Amino acid sequence: MTSIDWTSRPVHAPLKGELTIPGDKSVSHRAMMFAGLADGTSTVRGFLEGEDTRATAKMFASMGVLMETPMPGVRIVHGVGIDGLRASDGALDCGNAGTGMRLMAGVLAGQAFDSTLVGDASLSSRPMRRVTDPLASMGARIDTHDGKPPLRVHGGAKLKGIRYKPPVASAQVKSAVLLAGLYADGETCVIEQHPTRDYTERMLAAFGWPIEFSPGKATLAGGHRLRATDIDVPADFSSAAFFVVAASIVPGSALRLHSVGLNPRRTGLLEALRLMGADIVIENRRESGGEPVGDLIVRYARLQGAVIPEAVVPDMIDEFPALFVAAAMADGPTTISGAAELRVKESDRLAAMATGLRILGIRVDETPDGATIHGGRLGGGRVEAVGDHRIAMSFVLAGLVASAPVTIGDCENVATSFPNFMDLARECGFNLAQVP
Ligand code: S3P
C-alpha cells in the first residue's frame, strides 16, 4: 500500500463550530459481538463505520451472523445465539484492531471449532500473552507466534471459570477473560488494581447476562444466554479529544462537540487538561443507552505545564498523543509517568510523539514509562505517524499552531477509528490536505 501523507498548515483564525463526532470504537466492537451472540435481532445505531469495527462485523458475518446496513452507522444484527457461531472458511482478519483480536480470543476460546485470528503489520507485532495466558489457565488452547499474532484458537476446549488479577491495566484483557467466562463452567471474576473501561460489563448486563460489577471487579458465570437489545452508540470521546485539544490551543477558538460519551473511565483527559488550565464545560448531561453523554464546549485557554497524576493514566490511555501536543503548547514542563502501556499500542506512542515533537523543535525527555515535554514554540517539518491513527491526528493539531506547515507521513490508518476526521477538521477551520 502506498503511504498517504497529509499537510497541516498553521491557521490564522479561531476554530469555530458544532461537530458531531462518530460512534465510539470500544462500544461499536462490543455491540457487534454481543448482538451477534444474542438470541434475536438487535439494532445498533451510531455504529462506527471505521476499518477496525467493520473488521469485527465482517468476522461475525463470516461465522454465520446475518446483518443488514439500512444506512451508514446502523446495523441490524440477526444474532445466532451464544452457541450458534460456525467456523469461518478462512482466517478471521482483525485488521489494525487490538480490541477486535483480544476480545475475539476470549469468544473463540469457547467455541466448538478451530479459528485463526490475523491482523495487519502493527497488530502482528503486539503482545498477546496478556490474553492467551489467562485464557490458557481457563483451559483454552491458543497457539501464538512467539506471543504475537496470528492466534490459532483450538475449538472444543472445556473452559472453567477463574479468579484473575491482570498484571496490566487493560480493558481488553479483562474483557477477553469475561467473554471466555460466558462459556466456562462456574464463576469467572476479574479484579483490577486500576479500574478500566467497563463497556463489556455494562453491555453484557444490557443483553441480559447476569453479571455483578463495580469499579475494579466483575463477576459472572457461564451457562446463560444473551437477549437481543438495541444499542445507541455514543460519540467516541477519544475521537472528540483531538478537537478538545485543537480548540484549547488555537487562540480565540470555541467548539461544541455533541453527545460525547462521558464514561468516567474514558475522560481522564478532561482532568489533565483542566489541571493545565483548559476551559472545558459540559452541557446537556444525560444518559443514552446506559452511558453518560453530554455536549463538550471547549474554548481556547493559555495552558500551563502540569504533572499528570499516574492514577488518571488508565482513564486517558488513548489520549496521550493529543496531550503531548497540548503540553508542547503549554508554559513550562508537563510530566507523564506510569504510562509504559503506550509503548505497546498501535505504535510505541511515547517514542513516536517524542521523535516527532523533537523534529518540530520541542524538547522532550523520554523515560521508560513516560516523558517530560518542555512547552515551547512549534516549528514546521516532516514527521511520521508510523501508521498509527492517533499519532497522525495529533500531529495535525501541531500543524495548526506551528510556525510553518507540518507534513505527516503514513496517515492512512486514520480510517481505522475516524474516517471523516479530515472533513470535520476542515469544517471547523483546520487547513488540512492530503499531499498529492
Ligand atoms: C480498549 C481498551 C484499551 C484502549 C483501546 C480500546 C477497549 O486498550 O487503548 O483503544 O475497547 O477495551 P488496553 O486494554 O490494551 O489498555
Tab-separated table of C-alpha atoms and ligand atoms in Angstrom:
chain	number	residue	atom	x	y	z
A	1	MET	CA	0.000	0.000	0.000
A	2	THR	CA	1.323	3.486	-0.812
A	3	SER	CA	1.593	5.786	2.142
A	4	ILE	CA	-0.891	8.649	2.418
A	5	ASP	CA	0.737	11.836	3.672
A	6	TRP	CA	-1.078	14.895	4.987
A	7	THR	CA	-0.028	18.508	5.412
A	8	SER	CA	-1.483	20.523	8.273
A	9	ARG	CA	-0.855	24.256	7.857
A	10	PRO	CA	-0.906	26.932	10.530
A	11	VAL	CA	-4.300	28.613	10.895
A	12	HIS	CA	-4.767	32.345	11.288
A	13	ALA	CA	-8.355	32.307	12.526
A	14	PRO	CA	-10.024	30.652	15.521
A	15	LEU	CA	-11.638	27.229	15.170
A	16	LYS	CA	-15.415	27.545	15.387
A	17	GLY	CA	-18.432	25.330	15.008
A	18	GLU	CA	-20.521	22.451	16.270
A	19	LEU	CA	-19.388	18.951	15.433
A	20	THR	CA	-20.936	15.506	15.604
A	21	ILE	CA	-18.149	13.030	16.269
A	22	PRO	CA	-18.543	9.418	15.007
A	23	GLY	CA	-19.506	6.499	17.233
A	24	ASP	CA	-17.363	5.018	19.969
A	25	LYS	CA	-14.948	2.342	18.787
A	26	SER	CA	-14.938	0.296	22.010
A	27	VAL	CA	-18.740	0.285	22.189
A	28	SER	CA	-19.147	-0.490	18.470
A	29	HIS	CA	-16.879	-3.566	18.660
A	30	ARG	CA	-18.753	-4.925	21.649
A	31	ALA	CA	-22.200	-4.118	20.254
A	32	MET	CA	-21.389	-6.120	17.148
A	33	MET	CA	-20.049	-9.074	19.145
A	34	PHE	CA	-22.848	-9.285	21.694
A	35	ALA	CA	-25.608	-8.684	19.124
A	36	GLY	CA	-24.114	-11.476	17.018
A	37	LEU	CA	-24.121	-13.851	20.005
A	38	ALA	CA	-27.599	-12.899	21.217
A	39	ASP	CA	-30.928	-14.614	20.592
A	40	GLY	CA	-32.977	-12.370	18.312
A	41	THR	CA	-32.450	-9.208	16.307
A	42	SER	CA	-30.632	-6.129	17.645
A	43	THR	CA	-30.334	-2.731	16.015
A	44	VAL	CA	-27.086	-0.860	16.602
A	45	ARG	CA	-27.305	2.887	15.928
A	46	GLY	CA	-24.290	5.168	15.794
A	47	PHE	CA	-22.066	2.207	14.825
A	48	LEU	CA	-18.575	3.444	13.967
A	49	GLU	CA	-18.001	2.939	10.230
A	50	GLY	CA	-14.257	2.626	10.808
A	51	GLU	CA	-11.990	-0.086	9.479
A	52	ASP	CA	-11.462	-1.622	12.942
A	53	THR	CA	-15.133	-2.039	13.780
A	54	ARG	CA	-16.057	-3.096	10.255
A	55	ALA	CA	-13.435	-5.828	10.566
A	56	THR	CA	-15.248	-7.103	13.662
A	57	ALA	CA	-18.597	-7.022	11.830
A	58	LYS	CA	-17.023	-8.944	8.953
A	59	MET	CA	-15.646	-11.616	11.296
A	60	PHE	CA	-19.136	-12.262	12.655
A	61	ALA	CA	-20.624	-12.277	9.165
A	62	SER	CA	-18.085	-14.918	8.153
A	63	MET	CA	-19.133	-17.023	11.170
A	64	GLY	CA	-22.772	-17.026	10.058
A	65	VAL	CA	-24.265	-13.841	11.559
A	66	LEU	CA	-26.564	-12.070	9.114
A	67	MET	CA	-26.540	-8.281	9.239
A	68	GLU	CA	-28.176	-5.501	7.341
A	69	THR	CA	-26.914	-1.948	6.831
A	70	PRO	CA	-30.028	0.128	6.135
A	71	MET	CA	-27.850	3.255	6.232
A	72	PRO	CA	-24.296	4.081	7.274
A	73	GLY	CA	-23.933	3.900	11.053
A	74	VAL	CA	-26.806	1.452	11.501
A	75	ARG	CA	-26.553	-2.342	11.668
A	76	ILE	CA	-29.461	-4.698	12.115
A	77	VAL	CA	-27.840	-7.827	13.527
A	78	HIS	CA	-29.638	-11.178	13.459
A	79	GLY	CA	-27.994	-12.934	16.385
A	80	VAL	CA	-27.283	-16.655	16.202
A	81	GLY	CA	-27.278	-17.292	19.959
A	82	ILE	CA	-24.384	-17.913	22.323
A	83	ASP	CA	-23.715	-21.329	20.738
A	84	GLY	CA	-24.716	-20.510	17.152
A	85	LEU	CA	-21.449	-19.390	15.505
A	86	ARG	CA	-19.942	-21.670	12.878
A	87	ALA	CA	-16.368	-21.907	11.627
A	88	SER	CA	-15.415	-19.312	9.022
A	89	ASP	CA	-13.938	-20.529	5.743
A	90	GLY	CA	-10.626	-18.731	6.224
A	91	ALA	CA	-8.695	-16.807	8.851
A	92	LEU	CA	-10.519	-14.053	10.736
A	93	ASP	CA	-8.893	-10.712	9.932
A	94	CYS	CA	-8.915	-8.161	12.780
A	95	GLY	CA	-7.095	-5.530	10.683
A	96	ASN	CA	-5.411	-2.980	12.966
A	97	ALA	CA	-7.656	-3.680	15.963
A	98	GLY	CA	-6.203	-4.891	19.246
A	99	THR	CA	-9.679	-4.781	20.762
A	100	GLY	CA	-11.044	-6.966	17.961
A	101	MET	CA	-8.322	-9.573	18.354
A	102	ARG	CA	-8.093	-9.735	22.136
A	103	LEU	CA	-11.844	-9.861	22.737
A	104	MET	CA	-12.313	-12.412	19.952
A	105	ALA	CA	-9.663	-14.632	21.543
A	106	GLY	CA	-11.995	-14.868	24.547
A	107	VAL	CA	-15.092	-15.554	22.437
A	108	LEU	CA	-13.387	-18.132	20.202
A	109	ALA	CA	-11.779	-19.982	23.121
A	110	GLY	CA	-15.285	-21.188	23.972
A	111	GLN	CA	-16.317	-22.419	20.516
A	112	ALA	CA	-16.508	-25.999	19.281
A	113	PHE	CA	-14.467	-25.177	16.134
A	114	ASP	CA	-10.893	-24.071	15.413
A	115	SER	CA	-10.188	-20.498	14.283
A	116	THR	CA	-7.243	-18.339	13.300
A	117	LEU	CA	-7.058	-14.630	14.105
A	118	VAL	CA	-4.753	-12.482	11.976
A	119	GLY	CA	-4.058	-8.752	11.770
A	120	ASP	CA	-2.068	-6.107	9.905
A	121	ALA	CA	1.647	-5.427	10.433
A	122	SER	CA	1.071	-3.249	13.517
A	123	LEU	CA	-1.293	-5.706	15.196
A	124	SER	CA	1.021	-8.598	14.294
A	125	SER	CA	3.706	-7.054	16.476
A	126	ARG	CA	1.535	-6.522	19.566
A	127	PRO	CA	1.708	-8.673	22.715
A	128	MET	CA	-0.989	-11.356	23.034
A	129	ARG	CA	0.244	-13.411	26.014
A	130	ARG	CA	-1.603	-10.953	28.231
A	131	VAL	CA	-4.784	-12.666	26.943
A	132	THR	CA	-3.574	-16.139	25.984
A	133	ASP	CA	-2.045	-16.770	29.448
A	134	PRO	CA	-5.244	-16.229	31.460
A	135	LEU	CA	-7.303	-17.967	28.773
A	136	ALA	CA	-4.932	-20.965	28.969
A	137	SER	CA	-5.476	-21.107	32.715
A	138	MET	CA	-9.211	-21.372	31.958
A	139	GLY	CA	-8.434	-24.398	29.765
A	140	ALA	CA	-8.226	-22.701	26.346
A	141	ARG	CA	-5.680	-23.868	23.808
A	142	ILE	CA	-4.297	-20.976	21.767
A	143	ASP	CA	-1.047	-21.001	19.773
A	144	THR	CA	0.775	-17.734	19.155
A	145	HIS	CA	3.775	-16.779	17.088
A	146	ASP	CA	6.178	-16.167	19.967
A	147	GLY	CA	3.480	-14.361	21.958
A	148	LYS	CA	2.241	-12.399	18.944
A	149	PRO	CA	-0.410	-12.912	16.251
A	150	PRO	CA	-1.533	-14.922	14.399
A	151	LEU	CA	-3.523	-16.679	17.119
A	152	ARG	CA	-4.638	-20.232	16.444
A	153	VAL	CA	-7.534	-20.977	18.737
A	154	HIS	CA	-8.352	-24.667	19.142
A	155	GLY	CA	-12.041	-25.416	19.450
A	156	GLY	CA	-13.684	-27.894	21.770
A	157	ALA	CA	-11.784	-26.884	24.912
A	158	LYS	CA	-13.616	-27.323	28.182
A	159	LEU	CA	-13.304	-23.994	29.970
A	160	LYS	CA	-13.509	-23.408	33.701
A	161	GLY	CA	-14.032	-20.118	35.479
A	162	ILE	CA	-11.087	-18.349	37.137
A	163	ARG	CA	-10.392	-15.529	39.503
A	164	TYR	CA	-7.928	-13.286	37.681
A	165	LYS	CA	-5.928	-10.194	38.593
A	166	PRO	CA	-4.483	-8.760	35.347
A	167	PRO	CA	-0.867	-7.578	35.769
A	168	VAL	CA	-1.557	-4.623	33.425
A	169	ALA	CA	-4.471	-2.168	33.464
A	170	SER	CA	-6.311	-3.369	30.351
A	171	ALA	CA	-9.983	-3.453	29.459
A	172	GLN	CA	-9.113	-5.764	26.592
A	173	VAL	CA	-7.588	-8.360	28.923
A	174	LYS	CA	-10.489	-8.070	31.380
A	175	SER	CA	-12.973	-8.420	28.524
A	176	ALA	CA	-11.251	-11.440	26.955
A	177	VAL	CA	-11.395	-13.301	30.288
A	178	LEU	CA	-15.042	-12.329	30.919
A	179	LEU	CA	-16.061	-13.370	27.397
A	180	ALA	CA	-14.393	-16.768	27.798
A	181	GLY	CA	-16.229	-16.887	31.130
A	182	LEU	CA	-19.549	-16.912	29.226
A	183	TYR	CA	-18.553	-20.387	28.004
A	184	ALA	CA	-16.904	-21.603	31.218
A	185	ASP	CA	-18.120	-23.864	33.988
A	186	GLY	CA	-18.542	-21.908	37.194
A	187	GLU	CA	-17.677	-18.372	38.127
A	188	THR	CA	-15.183	-16.044	36.435
A	189	CYS	CA	-14.022	-12.998	38.348
A	190	VAL	CA	-11.632	-10.260	37.211
A	191	ILE	CA	-10.121	-7.995	39.844
A	192	GLU	CA	-8.275	-4.904	38.647
A	193	GLN	CA	-5.774	-2.796	40.509
A	194	HIS	CA	-6.695	0.205	38.342
A	195	PRO	CA	-10.299	0.080	37.092
A	196	THR	CA	-10.567	0.225	33.288
A	197	ARG	CA	-13.440	0.986	30.909
A	198	ASP	CA	-16.445	-1.161	31.794
A	199	TYR	CA	-18.308	-1.406	28.475
A	200	THR	CA	-18.158	-5.199	28.429
A	201	GLU	CA	-19.757	-5.389	31.862
A	202	ARG	CA	-22.435	-2.779	31.108
A	203	MET	CA	-23.302	-4.251	27.755
A	204	LEU	CA	-23.438	-7.856	28.973
A	205	ALA	CA	-25.935	-6.645	31.569
A	206	ALA	CA	-27.910	-4.801	28.864
A	207	PHE	CA	-28.060	-8.045	26.867
A	208	GLY	CA	-29.481	-9.786	29.937
A	209	TRP	CA	-26.445	-11.797	31.102
A	210	PRO	CA	-26.291	-11.916	34.915
A	211	ILE	CA	-23.141	-10.030	35.957
A	212	GLU	CA	-22.054	-8.234	39.102
A	213	PHE	CA	-19.664	-5.366	38.683
A	214	SER	CA	-18.272	-2.339	40.428
A	215	PRO	CA	-15.136	-0.306	39.628
A	216	GLY	CA	-12.251	-2.802	39.645
A	217	LYS	CA	-14.265	-6.019	39.973
A	218	ALA	CA	-16.533	-8.045	37.675
A	219	THR	CA	-18.034	-11.476	38.273
A	220	LEU	CA	-20.156	-13.674	36.022
A	221	ALA	CA	-20.875	-17.339	35.468
A	222	GLY	CA	-21.277	-19.421	32.334
A	223	GLY	CA	-24.414	-21.111	31.136
A	224	HIS	CA	-26.775	-18.186	30.476
A	225	ARG	CA	-27.975	-16.609	27.224
A	226	LEU	CA	-27.811	-13.128	25.685
A	227	ARG	CA	-31.111	-11.447	24.736
A	228	ALA	CA	-31.157	-9.138	21.703
A	229	THR	CA	-31.341	-5.458	22.550
A	230	ASP	CA	-30.951	-2.184	20.672
A	231	ILE	CA	-27.783	-0.189	21.280
A	232	ASP	CA	-27.231	3.547	20.814
A	233	VAL	CA	-23.506	4.127	20.477
A	234	PRO	CA	-22.332	7.470	21.939
A	235	ALA	CA	-19.793	9.663	20.117
A	236	ASP	CA	-16.244	8.477	20.783
A	237	PHE	CA	-14.547	10.530	23.494
A	238	SER	CA	-11.139	9.538	22.111
A	239	SER	CA	-12.027	10.993	18.699
A	240	ALA	CA	-13.561	14.091	20.307
A	241	ALA	CA	-10.281	14.509	22.210
A	242	PHE	CA	-8.473	15.785	19.093
A	243	PHE	CA	-10.960	18.641	18.807
A	244	VAL	CA	-10.828	19.299	22.544
A	245	VAL	CA	-7.074	19.832	22.282
A	246	ALA	CA	-7.355	21.752	18.991
A	247	ALA	CA	-9.788	24.294	20.452
A	248	SER	CA	-7.661	24.576	23.584
A	249	ILE	CA	-4.517	25.586	21.667
A	250	VAL	CA	-5.753	27.807	18.794
A	251	PRO	CA	-6.328	31.328	20.178
A	252	GLY	CA	-9.938	32.508	20.147
A	253	SER	CA	-11.417	29.085	19.355
A	254	ALA	CA	-14.777	27.783	20.584
A	255	LEU	CA	-16.107	24.346	19.599
A	256	ARG	CA	-19.195	22.441	20.662
A	257	LEU	CA	-18.993	18.639	20.377
A	258	HIS	CA	-22.404	16.972	20.505
A	259	SER	CA	-23.413	13.968	22.645
A	260	VAL	CA	-19.963	12.688	23.500
A	261	GLY	CA	-19.649	9.539	25.613
A	262	LEU	CA	-18.504	10.560	29.111
A	263	ASN	CA	-17.920	7.208	30.778
A	264	PRO	CA	-15.659	8.191	33.722
A	265	ARG	CA	-13.133	5.518	32.720
A	266	ARG	CA	-12.565	7.444	29.478
A	267	THR	CA	-12.491	11.117	30.407
A	268	GLY	CA	-9.141	11.423	32.185
A	269	LEU	CA	-8.008	13.891	29.512
A	270	LEU	CA	-10.517	16.430	30.811
A	271	GLU	CA	-8.951	16.172	34.255
A	272	ALA	CA	-5.438	16.508	32.840
A	273	LEU	CA	-6.316	19.487	30.635
A	274	ARG	CA	-8.166	21.215	33.453
A	275	LEU	CA	-5.042	20.839	35.599
A	276	MET	CA	-3.285	22.668	32.769
A	277	GLY	CA	-5.863	25.479	32.808
A	278	ALA	CA	-8.131	24.425	29.918
A	279	ASP	CA	-11.633	25.887	29.533
A	280	ILE	CA	-13.981	22.925	29.043
A	281	VAL	CA	-17.639	22.952	30.030
A	282	ILE	CA	-20.072	20.036	29.850
A	283	GLU	CA	-23.682	20.881	28.995
A	284	ASN	CA	-26.780	18.821	28.449
A	285	ARG	CA	-25.569	15.880	30.548
A	286	ARG	CA	-27.836	12.857	30.158
A	287	GLU	CA	-27.896	9.075	29.822
A	288	SER	CA	-28.060	7.419	26.441
A	289	GLY	CA	-28.089	3.649	26.045
A	290	GLY	CA	-26.957	3.259	29.676
A	291	GLU	CA	-23.920	5.535	29.168
A	292	PRO	CA	-23.402	9.105	30.408
A	293	VAL	CA	-23.183	11.559	27.498
A	294	GLY	CA	-23.025	15.330	27.202
A	295	ASP	CA	-22.018	18.192	24.921
A	296	LEU	CA	-18.442	19.423	25.344
A	297	ILE	CA	-17.884	23.158	24.936
A	298	VAL	CA	-14.211	23.919	24.593
A	299	ARG	CA	-12.702	27.385	24.414
A	300	TYR	CA	-9.113	28.442	23.921
A	301	ALA	CA	-7.097	28.930	27.106
A	302	ARG	CA	-3.433	29.571	27.789
A	303	LEU	CA	-2.178	26.201	29.094
A	304	GLN	CA	0.340	25.633	31.891
A	305	GLY	CA	2.536	22.564	32.170
A	306	ALA	CA	1.486	20.032	34.818
A	307	VAL	CA	2.405	16.723	36.409
A	308	ILE	CA	-0.168	14.223	35.134
A	309	PRO	CA	-1.243	12.053	38.105
A	310	GLU	CA	-0.496	8.360	37.490
A	311	ALA	CA	-3.941	7.445	38.824
A	312	VAL	CA	-5.552	9.129	35.827
A	313	VAL	CA	-3.426	7.294	33.218
A	314	PRO	CA	-5.804	4.339	32.552
A	315	ASP	CA	-8.694	6.813	32.121
A	316	MET	CA	-6.885	8.622	29.305
A	317	ILE	CA	-4.775	5.832	27.847
A	318	ASP	CA	-5.689	6.654	24.225
A	319	GLU	CA	-5.402	10.429	24.664
A	320	PHE	CA	-1.665	10.782	25.368
A	321	PRO	CA	-0.633	11.562	21.787
A	322	ALA	CA	-3.018	14.552	21.792
A	323	LEU	CA	-1.885	15.523	25.295
A	324	PHE	CA	1.730	15.657	24.060
A	325	VAL	CA	0.701	18.409	21.645
A	326	ALA	CA	-1.185	20.334	24.343
A	327	ALA	CA	1.938	20.020	26.513
A	328	ALA	CA	4.152	21.299	23.689
A	329	MET	CA	1.992	24.453	23.617
A	330	ALA	CA	1.895	24.909	27.405
A	331	ASP	CA	4.099	27.184	29.500
A	332	GLY	CA	6.662	25.055	31.320
A	333	PRO	CA	7.148	21.295	31.513
A	334	THR	CA	4.482	18.583	31.562
A	335	THR	CA	5.440	15.239	33.071
A	336	ILE	CA	3.862	11.893	32.231
A	337	SER	CA	4.744	8.711	34.150
A	338	GLY	CA	3.212	5.293	34.758
A	339	ALA	CA	2.304	5.035	31.082
A	340	ALA	CA	4.552	2.218	29.795
A	341	GLU	CA	1.484	0.689	28.115
A	342	LEU	CA	1.820	3.428	25.493
A	343	ARG	CA	4.792	1.521	24.116
A	344	VAL	CA	2.584	-1.398	23.014
A	345	LYS	CA	-0.325	0.429	21.394
A	346	GLU	CA	-0.787	0.675	17.602
A	347	SER	CA	2.775	2.034	17.746
A	348	ASP	CA	5.242	2.912	20.501
A	349	ARG	CA	3.388	6.135	21.184
A	350	LEU	CA	5.943	7.570	23.616
A	351	ALA	CA	8.700	7.189	21.031
A	352	ALA	CA	6.555	8.332	18.093
A	353	MET	CA	5.420	11.540	19.815
A	354	ALA	CA	8.827	12.326	21.305
A	355	THR	CA	10.560	11.854	17.947
A	356	GLY	CA	8.038	13.948	16.021
A	357	LEU	CA	7.872	16.787	18.543
A	358	ARG	CA	11.674	16.998	18.616
A	359	ILE	CA	11.670	17.381	14.830
A	360	LEU	CA	9.237	20.289	15.333
A	361	GLY	CA	11.590	21.930	17.819
A	362	ILE	CA	10.221	20.820	21.173
A	363	ARG	CA	12.441	19.385	23.905
A	364	VAL	CA	11.127	16.020	25.084
A	365	ASP	CA	12.886	13.871	27.702
A	366	GLU	CA	11.658	10.318	27.246
A	367	THR	CA	11.637	7.811	30.111
A	368	PRO	CA	10.725	4.097	30.006
A	369	ASP	CA	7.183	4.843	31.212
A	370	GLY	CA	6.568	8.429	30.191
A	371	ALA	CA	8.127	11.705	29.158
A	372	THR	CA	8.666	15.300	30.137
A	373	ILE	CA	7.569	17.678	27.409
A	374	HIS	CA	9.017	21.166	27.648
A	375	GLY	CA	6.487	23.615	26.250
A	376	GLY	CA	7.903	25.897	23.614
A	377	ARG	CA	7.429	27.046	20.039
A	378	LEU	CA	6.357	24.509	17.438
A	379	GLY	CA	8.086	24.763	14.100
A	380	GLY	CA	7.241	23.074	10.815
A	381	GLY	CA	8.731	19.944	9.286
A	382	ARG	CA	8.041	16.375	8.292
A	383	VAL	CA	7.076	13.876	10.967
A	384	GLU	CA	5.951	10.251	10.801
A	385	ALA	CA	2.636	8.850	12.013
A	386	VAL	CA	4.198	5.356	11.751
A	387	GLY	CA	0.822	4.039	10.602
A	388	ASP	CA	-0.800	4.950	13.930
A	389	HIS	CA	-4.133	6.793	13.585
A	390	ARG	CA	-3.803	8.706	16.836
A	391	ILE	CA	-0.232	9.822	16.113
A	392	ALA	CA	-1.373	11.117	12.707
A	393	MET	CA	-4.280	13.142	14.138
A	394	SER	CA	-2.110	14.504	16.950
A	395	PHE	CA	0.479	15.907	14.553
A	396	VAL	CA	-2.353	17.510	12.587
A	397	LEU	CA	-3.022	19.501	15.795
A	398	ALA	CA	0.637	20.511	15.940
A	399	GLY	CA	0.355	21.899	12.398
A	400	LEU	CA	-2.466	24.236	13.457
A	401	VAL	CA	-0.188	26.226	15.734
A	402	ALA	CA	3.261	25.658	14.212
A	403	SER	CA	5.214	28.442	12.562
A	404	ALA	CA	5.310	26.532	9.242
A	405	PRO	CA	3.430	23.565	7.689
A	406	VAL	CA	3.717	20.125	9.261
A	407	THR	CA	3.735	17.197	6.847
A	408	ILE	CA	2.754	13.861	8.367
A	409	GLY	CA	3.754	10.608	6.710
A	410	ASP	CA	1.679	7.427	6.808
A	411	CYS	CA	-1.797	8.713	7.744
A	412	GLU	CA	-3.955	6.034	6.069
A	413	ASN	CA	-4.863	4.374	9.368
A	414	VAL	CA	-6.880	7.395	10.492
A	415	ALA	CA	-9.670	5.460	8.744
A	416	THR	CA	-9.453	2.729	11.395
A	417	SER	CA	-11.122	4.927	14.018
A	418	PHE	CA	-12.127	8.267	12.473
A	419	PRO	CA	-12.827	8.019	8.737
A	420	ASN	CA	-14.279	11.537	8.378
A	421	PHE	CA	-11.655	13.264	10.523
A	422	MET	CA	-10.378	15.411	7.652
A	423	ASP	CA	-13.892	16.590	6.722
A	424	LEU	CA	-14.775	17.575	10.300
A	425	ALA	CA	-11.386	19.207	10.798
A	426	ARG	CA	-11.811	21.361	7.708
A	427	GLU	CA	-15.397	22.163	8.675
A	428	CYS	CA	-14.248	23.922	11.833
A	429	GLY	CA	-11.287	25.713	10.279
A	430	PHE	CA	-8.261	23.397	10.005
A	431	ASN	CA	-6.069	23.921	6.956
A	432	LEU	CA	-5.502	20.246	6.244
A	433	ALA	CA	-4.956	18.458	2.949
A	434	GLN	CA	-3.649	15.208	1.579
A	435	VAL	CA	-0.279	15.555	-0.138
A	436	PRO	CA	-0.962	14.975	-3.843
B	1	S3P	C1	-9.887	-0.710	24.570
B	1	S3P	C2	-9.009	-0.768	25.626
B	1	S3P	C3	-7.722	-0.052	25.643
B	1	S3P	C4	-7.653	1.041	24.592
B	1	S3P	C5	-8.176	0.586	23.266
B	1	S3P	C6	-9.614	0.122	23.388
B	1	S3P	C7	-11.140	-1.466	24.654
B	1	S3P	O1	-6.694	-0.972	25.394
B	1	S3P	O2	-6.332	1.504	24.449
B	1	S3P	O3	-8.107	1.621	22.306
B	1	S3P	O4	-12.052	-1.227	23.828
B	1	S3P	O5	-11.260	-2.325	25.539
B	1	S3P	P1	-5.969	-1.821	26.577
B	1	S3P	O6	-6.962	-2.754	27.142
B	1	S3P	O7	-4.855	-2.544	25.889
B	1	S3P	O8	-5.498	-0.780	27.548
